Amino acid sequence: MKAKKNISTGFFAFTYFALSMHSGLSFADDTEIYLTRDLPADQRVRPNILFVIDTSGSMQSGVPGTNCKSLVVPYASVPRDNCTSTTMPLNKNNGTLTRMQVVKQVVNQLVDELAISNDSNIGLARFDSNNNGGFINVPIAQAGTVAANFKNQLTSYYASGGTPLLESYHEAARYMRGETPLYGNNSRGLIQNGTGSTTI
């Protein structure tokens, strides 16, 4: 009786194990992420990626561990804008890269990779310098087509102002849904020109 019970238990355990292995193998291939086939060009859908860059004043802070090769200490302050005479002192950050510099480096490298593969659409948005929400700087287009303009715009960004997170993401969501801008028509941001000064 005991031997019969052991054989019966062994048979059911083996059957359960065999069925569980079989069902696991059949389900893995049902999900497309496990397939390595390449879709025909007419069936591919390029993802839309909108980069929303933080251009608030805190992006002038240094990033520990990112020491610059050389440190240039300026003798003057940069005008905050062309409408007032107030100035904003430059931040030398004790020889470290600023958050903005790190963002520019990383995003530019990523854009280069996306432009080479050219299988996605990219666009660029930024914060408004006066907390009035964000705005779209580079409309979404195929990465290979828009990469040069994207990188030029990103390189010109200057960190100044507040952090209108909600307004900027709301504007980005409206853009992605094809709705009209809420803040974008009146938003402004500071940029760097060739001489290092800023303008609106």
mmCIF file with all atom_site columns, C-alpha atoms in Angstrom:
data_model
loop_
_atom_site.group_PDB
_atom_site.id
_atom_site.type_symbol
_atom_site.label_atom_id
_atom_site.label_alt_id
_atom_site.label_comp_id
_atom_site.label_asym_id
_atom_site.label_entity_id
_atom_site.label_seq_id
_atom_site.pdbx_PDB_ins_code
_atom_site.Cartn_x
_atom_site.Cartn_y
_atom_site.Cartn_z
_atom_site.occupancy
_atom_site.B_iso_or_equiv
_atom_site.pdbx_formal_charge
_atom_site.auth_seq_id
_atom_site.auth_comp_id
_atom_site.auth_asym_id
_atom_site.auth_atom_id
_atom_site.pdbx_PDB_model_num
ATOM 1   C CA . MET A 1 1   ? 0.000  0.000  0.000   1.00 0.00 ? 1   MET A CA 1
ATOM 2   C CA . LYS A 1 2   ? 2.805  2.354  0.941   1.00 0.00 ? 2   LYS A CA 1
ATOM 3   C CA . ALA A 1 3   ? 4.717  1.604  -2.289  1.00 0.00 ? 3   ALA A CA 1
ATOM 4   C CA . LYS A 1 4   ? 1.566  2.225  -4.335  1.00 0.00 ? 4   LYS A CA 1
ATOM 5   C CA . LYS A 1 5   ? 1.071  5.580  -2.591  1.00 0.00 ? 5   LYS A CA 1
ATOM 6   C CA . ASN A 1 6   ? 4.707  6.609  -3.316  1.00 0.00 ? 6   ASN A CA 1
ATOM 7   C CA . ILE A 1 7   ? 4.359  5.651  -6.989  1.00 0.00 ? 7   ILE A CA 1
ATOM 8   C CA . SER A 1 8   ? 1.104  7.605  -7.232  1.00 0.00 ? 8   SER A CA 1
ATOM 9   C CA . THR A 1 9   ? 2.654  10.675 -5.560  1.00 0.00 ? 9   THR A CA 1
ATOM 10  C CA . GLY A 1 10  ? 5.724  10.470 -7.805  1.00 0.00 ? 10  GLY A CA 1
ATOM 11  C CA . PHE A 1 11  ? 3.558  10.182 -10.926 1.00 0.00 ? 11  PHE A CA 1
ATOM 12  C CA . PHE A 1 12  ? 1.496  13.252 -9.995  1.00 0.00 ? 12  PHE A CA 1
ATOM 13  C CA . ALA A 1 13  ? 4.615  15.255 -9.116  1.00 0.00 ? 13  ALA A CA 1
ATOM 14  C CA . PHE A 1 14  ? 6.234  14.355 -12.447 1.00 0.00 ? 14  PHE A CA 1
ATOM 15  C CA . THR A 1 15  ? 3.031  15.188 -14.362 1.00 0.00 ? 15  THR A CA 1
ATOM 16  C CA . TYR A 1 16  ? 2.683  18.532 -12.570 1.00 0.00 ? 16  TYR A CA 1
ATOM 17  C CA . PHE A 1 17  ? 6.338  19.394 -13.256 1.00 0.00 ? 17  PHE A CA 1
ATOM 18  C CA . ALA A 1 18  ? 6.092  18.421 -16.943 1.00 0.00 ? 18  ALA A CA 1
ATOM 19  C CA . LEU A 1 19  ? 2.901  20.426 -17.480 1.00 0.00 ? 19  LEU A CA 1
ATOM 20  C CA . SER A 1 20  ? 4.262  23.488 -15.700 1.00 0.00 ? 20  SER A CA 1
ATOM 21  C CA . MET A 1 21  ? 7.427  23.447 -17.835 1.00 0.00 ? 21  MET A CA 1
ATOM 22  C CA . HIS A 1 22  ? 5.392  23.083 -21.025 1.00 0.00 ? 22  HIS A CA 1
ATOM 23  C CA . SER A 1 23  ? 3.017  25.949 -20.200 1.00 0.00 ? 23  SER A CA 1
ATOM 24  C CA . GLY A 1 24  ? 5.906  28.281 -19.252 1.00 0.00 ? 24  GLY A CA 1
ATOM 25  C CA . LEU A 1 25  ? 7.561  27.763 -22.608 1.00 0.00 ? 25  LEU A CA 1
ATOM 26  C CA . SER A 1 26  ? 4.408  28.407 -24.566 1.00 0.00 ? 26  SER A CA 1
ATOM 27  C CA . PHE A 1 27  ? 3.627  31.719 -22.847 1.00 0.00 ? 27  PHE A CA 1
ATOM 28  C CA . ALA A 1 28  ? 7.045  33.341 -23.253 1.00 0.00 ? 28  ALA A CA 1
ATOM 29  C CA . ASP A 1 29  ? 6.769  33.478 -27.033 1.00 0.00 ? 29  ASP A CA 1
ATOM 30  C CA . ASP A 1 30  ? 3.276  34.992 -26.906 1.00 0.00 ? 30  ASP A CA 1
ATOM 31  C CA . THR A 1 31  ? 4.678  38.359 -25.801 1.00 0.00 ? 31  THR A CA 1
ATOM 32  C CA . GLU A 1 32  ? 6.268  40.465 -28.529 1.00 0.00 ? 32  GLU A CA 1
ATOM 33  C CA . ILE A 1 33  ? 9.091  41.729 -26.343 1.00 0.00 ? 33  ILE A CA 1
ATOM 34  C CA . TYR A 1 34  ? 10.650 38.266 -26.555 1.00 0.00 ? 34  TYR A CA 1
ATOM 35  C CA . LEU A 1 35  ? 10.666 38.203 -30.348 1.00 0.00 ? 35  LEU A CA 1
ATOM 36  C CA . THR A 1 36  ? 13.735 39.345 -32.241 1.00 0.00 ? 36  THR A CA 1
ATOM 37  C CA . ARG A 1 37  ? 12.147 39.766 -35.649 1.00 0.00 ? 37  ARG A CA 1
ATOM 38  C CA . ASP A 1 38  ? 12.487 43.064 -37.495 1.00 0.00 ? 38  ASP A CA 1
ATOM 39  C CA . LEU A 1 39  ? 9.260  44.654 -38.702 1.00 0.00 ? 39  LEU A CA 1
ATOM 40  C CA . PRO A 1 40  ? 8.979  45.839 -42.310 1.00 0.00 ? 40  PRO A CA 1
ATOM 41  C CA . ALA A 1 41  ? 9.541  49.583 -42.743 1.00 0.00 ? 41  ALA A CA 1
ATOM 42  C CA . ASP A 1 42  ? 5.867  50.285 -43.468 1.00 0.00 ? 42  ASP A CA 1
ATOM 43  C CA . GLN A 1 43  ? 4.824  48.680 -40.151 1.00 0.00 ? 43  GLN A CA 1
ATOM 44  C CA . ARG A 1 44  ? 7.269  50.525 -37.902 1.00 0.00 ? 44  ARG A CA 1
ATOM 45  C CA . VAL A 1 45  ? 6.025  53.293 -35.649 1.00 0.00 ? 45  VAL A CA 1
ATOM 46  C CA . ARG A 1 46  ? 8.662  55.740 -34.428 1.00 0.00 ? 46  ARG A CA 1
ATOM 47  C CA . PRO A 1 47  ? 8.203  56.769 -30.783 1.00 0.00 ? 47  PRO A CA 1
ATOM 48  C CA . ASN A 1 48  ? 7.818  60.486 -30.047 1.00 0.00 ? 48  ASN A CA 1
ATOM 49  C CA . ILE A 1 49  ? 10.262 61.688 -27.375 1.00 0.00 ? 49  ILE A CA 1
ATOM 50  C CA . LEU A 1 50  ? 9.935  65.211 -25.977 1.00 0.00 ? 50  LEU A CA 1
ATOM 51  C CA . PHE A 1 51  ? 12.871 66.304 -23.809 1.00 0.00 ? 51  PHE A CA 1
ATOM 52  C CA . VAL A 1 52  ? 11.777 68.846 -21.167 1.00 0.00 ? 52  VAL A CA 1
ATOM 53  C CA . ILE A 1 53  ? 14.947 70.515 -19.881 1.00 0.00 ? 53  ILE A CA 1
ATOM 54  C CA . ASP A 1 54  ? 15.159 72.127 -16.444 1.00 0.00 ? 54  ASP A CA 1
ATOM 55  C CA . THR A 1 55  ? 16.610 75.604 -17.067 1.00 0.00 ? 55  THR A CA 1
ATOM 56  C CA . SER A 1 56  ? 15.932 76.954 -13.576 1.00 0.00 ? 56  SER A CA 1
ATOM 57  C CA . GLY A 1 57  ? 18.592 78.846 -11.628 1.00 0.00 ? 57  GLY A CA 1
ATOM 58  C CA . SER A 1 58  ? 19.483 75.757 -9.584  1.00 0.00 ? 58  SER A CA 1
ATOM 59  C CA . MET A 1 59  ? 20.965 74.229 -12.738 1.00 0.00 ? 59  MET A CA 1
ATOM 60  C CA . GLN A 1 60  ? 23.970 76.558 -12.213 1.00 0.00 ? 60  GLN A CA 1
ATOM 61  C CA . SER A 1 61  ? 24.948 74.509 -9.155  1.00 0.00 ? 61  SER A CA 1
ATOM 62  C CA . GLY A 1 62  ? 28.005 72.312 -9.438  1.00 0.00 ? 62  GLY A CA 1
ATOM 63  C CA . VAL A 1 63  ? 27.863 68.532 -9.694  1.00 0.00 ? 63  VAL A CA 1
ATOM 64  C CA . PRO A 1 64  ? 30.330 66.864 -7.293  1.00 0.00 ? 64  PRO A CA 1
ATOM 65  C CA . GLY A 1 65  ? 32.875 64.635 -8.989  1.00 0.00 ? 65  GLY A CA 1
ATOM 66  C CA . THR A 1 66  ? 32.771 66.447 -12.346 1.00 0.00 ? 66  THR A CA 1
ATOM 67  C CA . ASN A 1 67  ? 35.948 68.479 -12.119 1.00 0.00 ? 67  ASN A CA 1
ATOM 68  C CA . CYS A 1 68  ? 36.647 70.747 -15.065 1.00 0.00 ? 68  CYS A CA 1
ATOM 69  C CA . LYS A 1 69  ? 40.025 70.591 -16.797 1.00 0.00 ? 69  LYS A CA 1
ATOM 70  C CA . SER A 1 70  ? 40.430 74.343 -16.475 1.00 0.00 ? 70  SER A CA 1
ATOM 71  C CA . LEU A 1 71  ? 38.621 76.991 -14.501 1.00 0.00 ? 71  LEU A CA 1
ATOM 72  C CA . VAL A 1 72  ? 37.988 80.418 -15.986 1.00 0.00 ? 72  VAL A CA 1
ATOM 73  C CA . VAL A 1 73  ? 37.003 83.033 -13.433 1.00 0.00 ? 73  VAL A CA 1
ATOM 74  C CA . PRO A 1 74  ? 35.064 85.906 -15.053 1.00 0.00 ? 74  PRO A CA 1
ATOM 75  C CA . TYR A 1 75  ? 35.607 89.547 -14.123 1.00 0.00 ? 75  TYR A CA 1
ATOM 76  C CA . ALA A 1 76  ? 32.031 90.707 -14.670 1.00 0.00 ? 76  ALA A CA 1
ATOM 77  C CA . SER A 1 77  ? 28.458 89.652 -14.121 1.00 0.00 ? 77  SER A CA 1
ATOM 78  C CA . VAL A 1 78  ? 26.074 88.714 -16.877 1.00 0.00 ? 78  VAL A CA 1
ATOM 79  C CA . PRO A 1 79  ? 22.990 90.917 -17.434 1.00 0.00 ? 79  PRO A CA 1
ATOM 80  C CA . ARG A 1 80  ? 19.850 89.150 -16.302 1.00 0.00 ? 80  ARG A CA 1
ATOM 81  C CA . ASP A 1 81  ? 17.935 90.435 -19.318 1.00 0.00 ? 81  ASP A CA 1
ATOM 82  C CA . ASN A 1 82  ? 17.975 93.327 -21.750 1.00 0.00 ? 82  ASN A CA 1
ATOM 83  C CA . CYS A 1 83  ? 15.125 95.184 -20.035 1.00 0.00 ? 83  CYS A CA 1
ATOM 84  C CA . THR A 1 84  ? 16.691 95.920 -16.646 1.00 0.00 ? 84  THR A CA 1
ATOM 85  C CA . SER A 1 85  ? 20.102 96.777 -15.345 1.00 0.00 ? 85  SER A CA 1
ATOM 86  C CA . THR A 1 86  ? 20.090 94.080 -12.679 1.00 0.00 ? 86  THR A CA 1
ATOM 87  C CA . THR A 1 87  ? 22.877 91.577 -12.937 1.00 0.00 ? 87  THR A CA 1
ATOM 88  C CA . MET A 1 88  ? 23.384 88.021 -11.885 1.00 0.00 ? 88  MET A CA 1
ATOM 89  C CA . PRO A 1 89  ? 26.864 86.968 -10.712 1.00 0.00 ? 89  PRO A CA 1
ATOM 90  C CA . LEU A 1 90  ? 28.428 84.080 -12.551 1.00 0.00 ? 90  LEU A CA 1
ATOM 91  C CA . ASN A 1 91  ? 28.969 80.901 -10.593 1.00 0.00 ? 91  ASN A CA 1
ATOM 92  C CA . LYS A 1 92  ? 32.387 79.295 -10.929 1.00 0.00 ? 92  LYS A CA 1
ATOM 93  C CA . ASN A 1 93  ? 31.409 76.209 -8.844  1.00 0.00 ? 93  ASN A CA 1
ATOM 94  C CA . ASN A 1 94  ? 34.939 75.537 -7.631  1.00 0.00 ? 94  ASN A CA 1
ATOM 95  C CA . GLY A 1 95  ? 35.982 73.785 -10.818 1.00 0.00 ? 95  GLY A CA 1
ATOM 96  C CA . THR A 1 96  ? 33.058 71.390 -11.208 1.00 0.00 ? 96  THR A CA 1
ATOM 97  C CA . LEU A 1 97  ? 30.682 71.165 -14.120 1.00 0.00 ? 97  LEU A CA 1
ATOM 98  C CA . THR A 1 98  ? 27.276 72.719 -13.554 1.00 0.00 ? 98  THR A CA 1
ATOM 99  C CA . ARG A 1 99  ? 24.104 70.669 -13.658 1.00 0.00 ? 99  ARG A CA 1
ATOM 100 C CA . MET A 1 100 ? 23.243 72.413 -16.922 1.00 0.00 ? 100 MET A CA 1
ATOM 101 C CA . GLN A 1 101 ? 26.594 71.454 -18.461 1.00 0.00 ? 101 GLN A CA 1
ATOM 102 C CA . VAL A 1 102 ? 26.108 67.820 -17.448 1.00 0.00 ? 102 VAL A CA 1
ATOM 103 C CA . VAL A 1 103 ? 22.570 67.780 -18.879 1.00 0.00 ? 103 VAL A CA 1
ATOM 104 C CA . LYS A 1 104 ? 23.837 69.277 -22.145 1.00 0.00 ? 104 LYS A CA 1
ATOM 105 C CA . GLN A 1 105 ? 26.599 66.668 -22.440 1.00 0.00 ? 105 GLN A CA 1
ATOM 106 C CA . VAL A 1 106 ? 24.359 63.693 -21.698 1.00 0.00 ? 106 VAL A CA 1
ATOM 107 C CA . VAL A 1 107 ? 21.427 64.807 -23.857 1.00 0.00 ? 107 VAL A CA 1
ATOM 108 C CA . ASN A 1 108 ? 23.718 65.721 -26.780 1.00 0.00 ? 108 ASN A CA 1
ATOM 109 C CA . GLN A 1 109 ? 25.277 62.234 -26.658 1.00 0.00 ? 109 GLN A CA 1
ATOM 110 C CA . LEU A 1 110 ? 21.827 60.652 -26.577 1.00 0.00 ? 110 LEU A CA 1
ATOM 111 C CA . VAL A 1 111 ? 20.627 62.790 -29.493 1.00 0.00 ? 111 VAL A CA 1
ATOM 112 C CA . ASP A 1 112 ? 23.696 61.745 -31.506 1.00 0.00 ? 112 ASP A CA 1
ATOM 113 C CA . GLU A 1 113 ? 22.790 58.086 -30.922 1.00 0.00 ? 113 GLU A CA 1
ATOM 114 C CA . LEU A 1 114 ? 19.130 58.681 -31.791 1.00 0.00 ? 114 LEU A CA 1
ATOM 115 C CA . ALA A 1 115 ? 20.137 60.527 -34.976 1.00 0.00 ? 115 ALA A CA 1
ATOM 116 C CA . ILE A 1 116 ? 22.338 57.618 -36.076 1.00 0.00 ? 116 ILE A CA 1
ATOM 117 C CA . SER A 1 117 ? 19.588 55.030 -35.556 1.00 0.00 ? 117 SER A CA 1
ATOM 118 C CA . ASN A 1 118 ? 16.991 57.525 -36.885 1.00 0.00 ? 118 ASN A CA 1
ATOM 119 C CA . ASP A 1 119 ? 14.159 55.332 -35.619 1.00 0.00 ? 119 ASP A CA 1
ATOM 120 C CA . SER A 1 120 ? 12.510 57.843 -33.278 1.00 0.00 ? 120 SER A CA 1
ATOM 121 C CA . ASN A 1 121 ? 11.098 61.366 -33.322 1.00 0.00 ? 121 ASN A CA 1
ATOM 122 C CA . ILE A 1 122 ? 12.520 63.930 -30.894 1.00 0.00 ? 122 ILE A CA 1
ATOM 123 C CA . GLY A 1 123 ? 11.608 67.418 -29.734 1.00 0.00 ? 123 GLY A CA 1
ATOM 124 C CA . LEU A 1 124 ? 12.889 69.908 -27.171 1.00 0.00 ? 124 LEU A CA 1
ATOM 125 C CA . ALA A 1 125 ? 11.076 71.926 -24.501 1.00 0.00 ? 125 ALA A CA 1
ATOM 126 C CA . ARG A 1 126 ? 12.331 74.058 -21.635 1.00 0.00 ? 126 ARG A CA 1
ATOM 127 C CA . PHE A 1 127 ? 11.200 75.995 -18.567 1.00 0.00 ? 127 PHE A CA 1
ATOM 128 C CA . ASP A 1 128 ? 10.199 79.637 -18.856 1.00 0.00 ? 128 ASP A CA 1
ATOM 129 C CA . SER A 1 129 ? 12.593 81.989 -17.038 1.00 0.00 ? 129 SER A CA 1
ATOM 130 C CA . ASN A 1 130 ? 9.700  83.881 -15.415 1.00 0.00 ? 130 ASN A CA 1
ATOM 131 C CA . ASN A 1 131 ? 7.738  80.875 -14.057 1.00 0.00 ? 131 ASN A CA 1
ATOM 132 C CA . ASN A 1 132 ? 5.107  81.212 -16.788 1.00 0.00 ? 132 ASN A CA 1
ATOM 133 C CA . GLY A 1 133 ? 5.247  77.589 -17.828 1.00 0.00 ? 133 GLY A CA 1
ATOM 134 C CA . GLY A 1 134 ? 7.367  75.854 -20.383 1.00 0.00 ? 134 GLY A CA 1
ATOM 135 C CA . PHE A 1 135 ? 7.491  76.083 -24.127 1.00 0.00 ? 135 PHE A CA 1
ATOM 136 C CA . ILE A 1 136 ? 8.446  73.933 -27.092 1.00 0.00 ? 136 ILE A CA 1
ATOM 137 C CA . ASN A 1 137 ? 11.746 75.060 -28.600 1.00 0.00 ? 137 ASN A CA 1
ATOM 138 C CA . VAL A 1 138 ? 12.150 72.352 -31.237 1.00 0.00 ? 138 VAL A CA 1
ATOM 139 C CA . PRO A 1 139 ? 8.983  70.678 -32.569 1.00 0.00 ? 139 PRO A CA 1
ATOM 140 C CA . ILE A 1 140 ? 9.031  66.877 -32.690 1.00 0.00 ? 140 ILE A CA 1
ATOM 141 C CA . ALA A 1 141 ? 10.457 65.491 -35.933 1.00 0.00 ? 141 ALA A CA 1
ATOM 142 C CA . GLN A 1 142 ? 12.530 62.509 -37.034 1.00 0.00 ? 142 GLN A CA 1
ATOM 143 C CA . ALA A 1 143 ? 15.779 62.430 -35.036 1.00 0.00 ? 143 ALA A CA 1
ATOM 144 C CA . GLY A 1 144 ? 18.140 62.479 -38.014 1.00 0.00 ? 144 GLY A CA 1
ATOM 145 C CA . THR A 1 145 ? 16.381 65.513 -39.470 1.00 0.00 ? 145 THR A CA 1
ATOM 146 C CA . VAL A 1 146 ? 16.168 67.666 -36.353 1.00 0.00 ? 146 VAL A CA 1
ATOM 147 C CA . ALA A 1 147 ? 19.329 66.661 -34.427 1.00 0.00 ? 147 ALA A CA 1
ATOM 148 C CA . ALA A 1 148 ? 21.507 69.636 -35.472 1.00 0.00 ? 148 ALA A CA 1
ATOM 149 C CA . ASN A 1 149 ? 18.846 72.238 -34.603 1.00 0.00 ? 149 ASN A CA 1
ATOM 150 C CA . PHE A 1 150 ? 18.052 70.367 -31.374 1.00 0.00 ? 150 PHE A CA 1
ATOM 151 C CA . LYS A 1 151 ? 21.689 70.433 -30.265 1.00 0.00 ? 151 LYS A CA 1
ATOM 152 C CA . ASN A 1 152 ? 22.127 74.112 -31.212 1.00 0.00 ? 152 ASN A CA 1
ATOM 153 C CA . GLN A 1 153 ? 19.077 75.107 -29.176 1.00 0.00 ? 153 GLN A CA 1
ATOM 154 C CA . LEU A 1 154 ? 20.131 72.975 -26.200 1.00 0.00 ? 154 LEU A CA 1
ATOM 155 C CA . THR A 1 155 ? 23.661 74.399 -26.265 1.00 0.00 ? 155 THR A CA 1
ATOM 156 C CA . SER A 1 156 ? 22.242 77.936 -26.066 1.00 0.00 ? 156 SER A CA 1
ATOM 157 C CA . TYR A 1 157 ? 20.239 77.270 -22.873 1.00 0.00 ? 157 TYR A CA 1
ATOM 158 C CA . TYR A 1 158 ? 21.157 79.356 -19.834 1.00 0.00 ? 158 TYR A CA 1
ATOM 159 C CA . ALA A 1 159 ? 20.078 78.456 -16.305 1.00 0.00 ? 159 ALA A CA 1
ATOM 160 C CA . SER A 1 160 ? 17.965 81.202 -14.751 1.00 0.00 ? 160 SER A CA 1
ATOM 161 C CA . GLY A 1 161 ? 14.617 81.640 -13.047 1.00 0.00 ? 161 GLY A CA 1
ATOM 162 C CA . GLY A 1 162 ? 12.263 79.404 -11.130 1.00 0.00 ? 162 GLY A CA 1
ATOM 163 C CA . THR A 1 163 ? 11.059 75.846 -11.556 1.00 0.00 ? 163 THR A CA 1
ATOM 164 C CA . PRO A 1 164 ? 7.594  75.805 -13.174 1.00 0.00 ? 164 PRO A CA 1
ATOM 165 C CA . LEU A 1 165 ? 7.357  71.998 -13.190 1.00 0.00 ? 165 LEU A CA 1
ATOM 166 C CA . LEU A 1 166 ? 3.590  71.617 -13.331 1.00 0.00 ? 166 LEU A CA 1
ATOM 167 C CA . GLU A 1 167 ? 3.147  74.300 -15.969 1.00 0.00 ? 167 GLU A CA 1
ATOM 168 C CA . SER A 1 168 ? 5.971  72.933 -18.134 1.00 0.00 ? 168 SER A CA 1
ATOM 169 C CA . TYR A 1 169 ? 4.752  69.341 -18.029 1.00 0.00 ? 169 TYR A CA 1
ATOM 170 C CA . HIS A 1 170 ? 1.190  70.512 -18.627 1.00 0.00 ? 170 HIS A CA 1
ATOM 171 C CA . GLU A 1 171 ? 2.385  72.402 -21.705 1.00 0.00 ? 171 GLU A CA 1
ATOM 172 C CA . ALA A 1 172 ? 4.319  69.324 -22.883 1.00 0.00 ? 172 ALA A CA 1
ATOM 173 C CA . ALA A 1 173 ? 1.230  67.130 -22.436 1.00 0.00 ? 173 ALA A CA 1
ATOM 174 C CA . ARG A 1 174 ? -0.907 69.607 -24.389 1.00 0.00 ? 174 ARG A CA 1
ATOM 175 C CA . TYR A 1 175 ? 1.671  69.585 -27.193 1.00 0.00 ? 175 TYR A CA 1
ATOM 176 C CA . MET A 1 176 ? 1.812  65.775 -27.300 1.00 0.00 ? 176 MET A CA 1
ATOM 177 C CA . ARG A 1 177 ? -2.001 65.639 -27.501 1.00 0.00 ? 177 ARG A CA 1
ATOM 178 C CA . GLY A 1 178 ? -2.041 68.169 -30.349 1.00 0.00 ? 178 GLY A CA 1
ATOM 179 C CA . GLU A 1 179 ? -3.730 70.897 -28.308 1.00 0.00 ? 179 GLU A CA 1
ATOM 180 C CA . THR A 1 180 ? -3.029 74.628 -28.558 1.00 0.00 ? 180 THR A CA 1
ATOM 181 C CA . PRO A 1 181 ? -0.323 76.092 -26.284 1.00 0.00 ? 181 PRO A CA 1
ATOM 182 C CA . LEU A 1 182 ? -1.426 77.496 -22.952 1.00 0.00 ? 182 LEU A CA 1
ATOM 183 C CA . TYR A 1 183 ? 1.862  79.109 -21.887 1.00 0.00 ? 183 TYR A CA 1
ATOM 184 C CA . GLY A 1 184 ? 4.076  78.542 -24.902 1.00 0.00 ? 184 GLY A CA 1
ATOM 185 C CA . ASN A 1 185 ? 3.070  81.575 -26.949 1.00 0.00 ? 185 ASN A CA 1
ATOM 186 C CA . ASN A 1 186 ? 4.184  84.004 -24.226 1.00 0.00 ? 186 ASN A CA 1
ATOM 187 C CA . SER A 1 187 ? 7.010  82.077 -22.535 1.00 0.00 ? 187 SER A CA 1
ATOM 188 C CA . ARG A 1 188 ? 10.605 83.235 -22.757 1.00 0.00 ? 188 ARG A CA 1
ATOM 189 C CA . GLY A 1 189 ? 13.924 81.797 -21.701 1.00 0.00 ? 189 GLY A CA 1
ATOM 190 C CA . LEU A 1 190 ? 17.437 83.102 -21.361 1.00 0.00 ? 190 LEU A CA 1
ATOM 191 C CA . ILE A 1 191 ? 20.022 81.880 -23.849 1.00 0.00 ? 191 ILE A CA 1
ATOM 192 C CA . GLN A 1 192 ? 23.740 82.317 -24.356 1.00 0.00 ? 192 GLN A CA 1
ATOM 193 C CA . ASN A 1 193 ? 25.003 84.008 -27.473 1.00 0.00 ? 193 ASN A CA 1
ATOM 194 C CA . GLY A 1 194 ? 28.503 83.751 -28.959 1.00 0.00 ? 194 GLY A CA 1
ATOM 195 C CA . THR A 1 195 ? 30.021 86.258 -26.526 1.00 0.00 ? 195 THR A CA 1
ATOM 196 C CA . GLY A 1 196 ? 28.712 84.473 -23.453 1.00 0.00 ? 196 GLY A CA 1
ATOM 197 C CA . SER A 1 197 ? 26.116 87.094 -22.561 1.00 0.00 ? 197 SER A CA 1
ATOM 198 C CA . THR A 1 198 ? 22.452 86.309 -22.223 1.00 0.00 ? 198 THR A CA 1
ATOM 199 C CA . THR A 1 199 ? 19.434 87.555 -24.069 1.00 0.00 ? 199 THR A CA 1
ATOM 200 C CA . ILE A 1 200 ? 15.722 86.817 -24.098 1.00 0.00 ? 200 ILE A CA 1
#
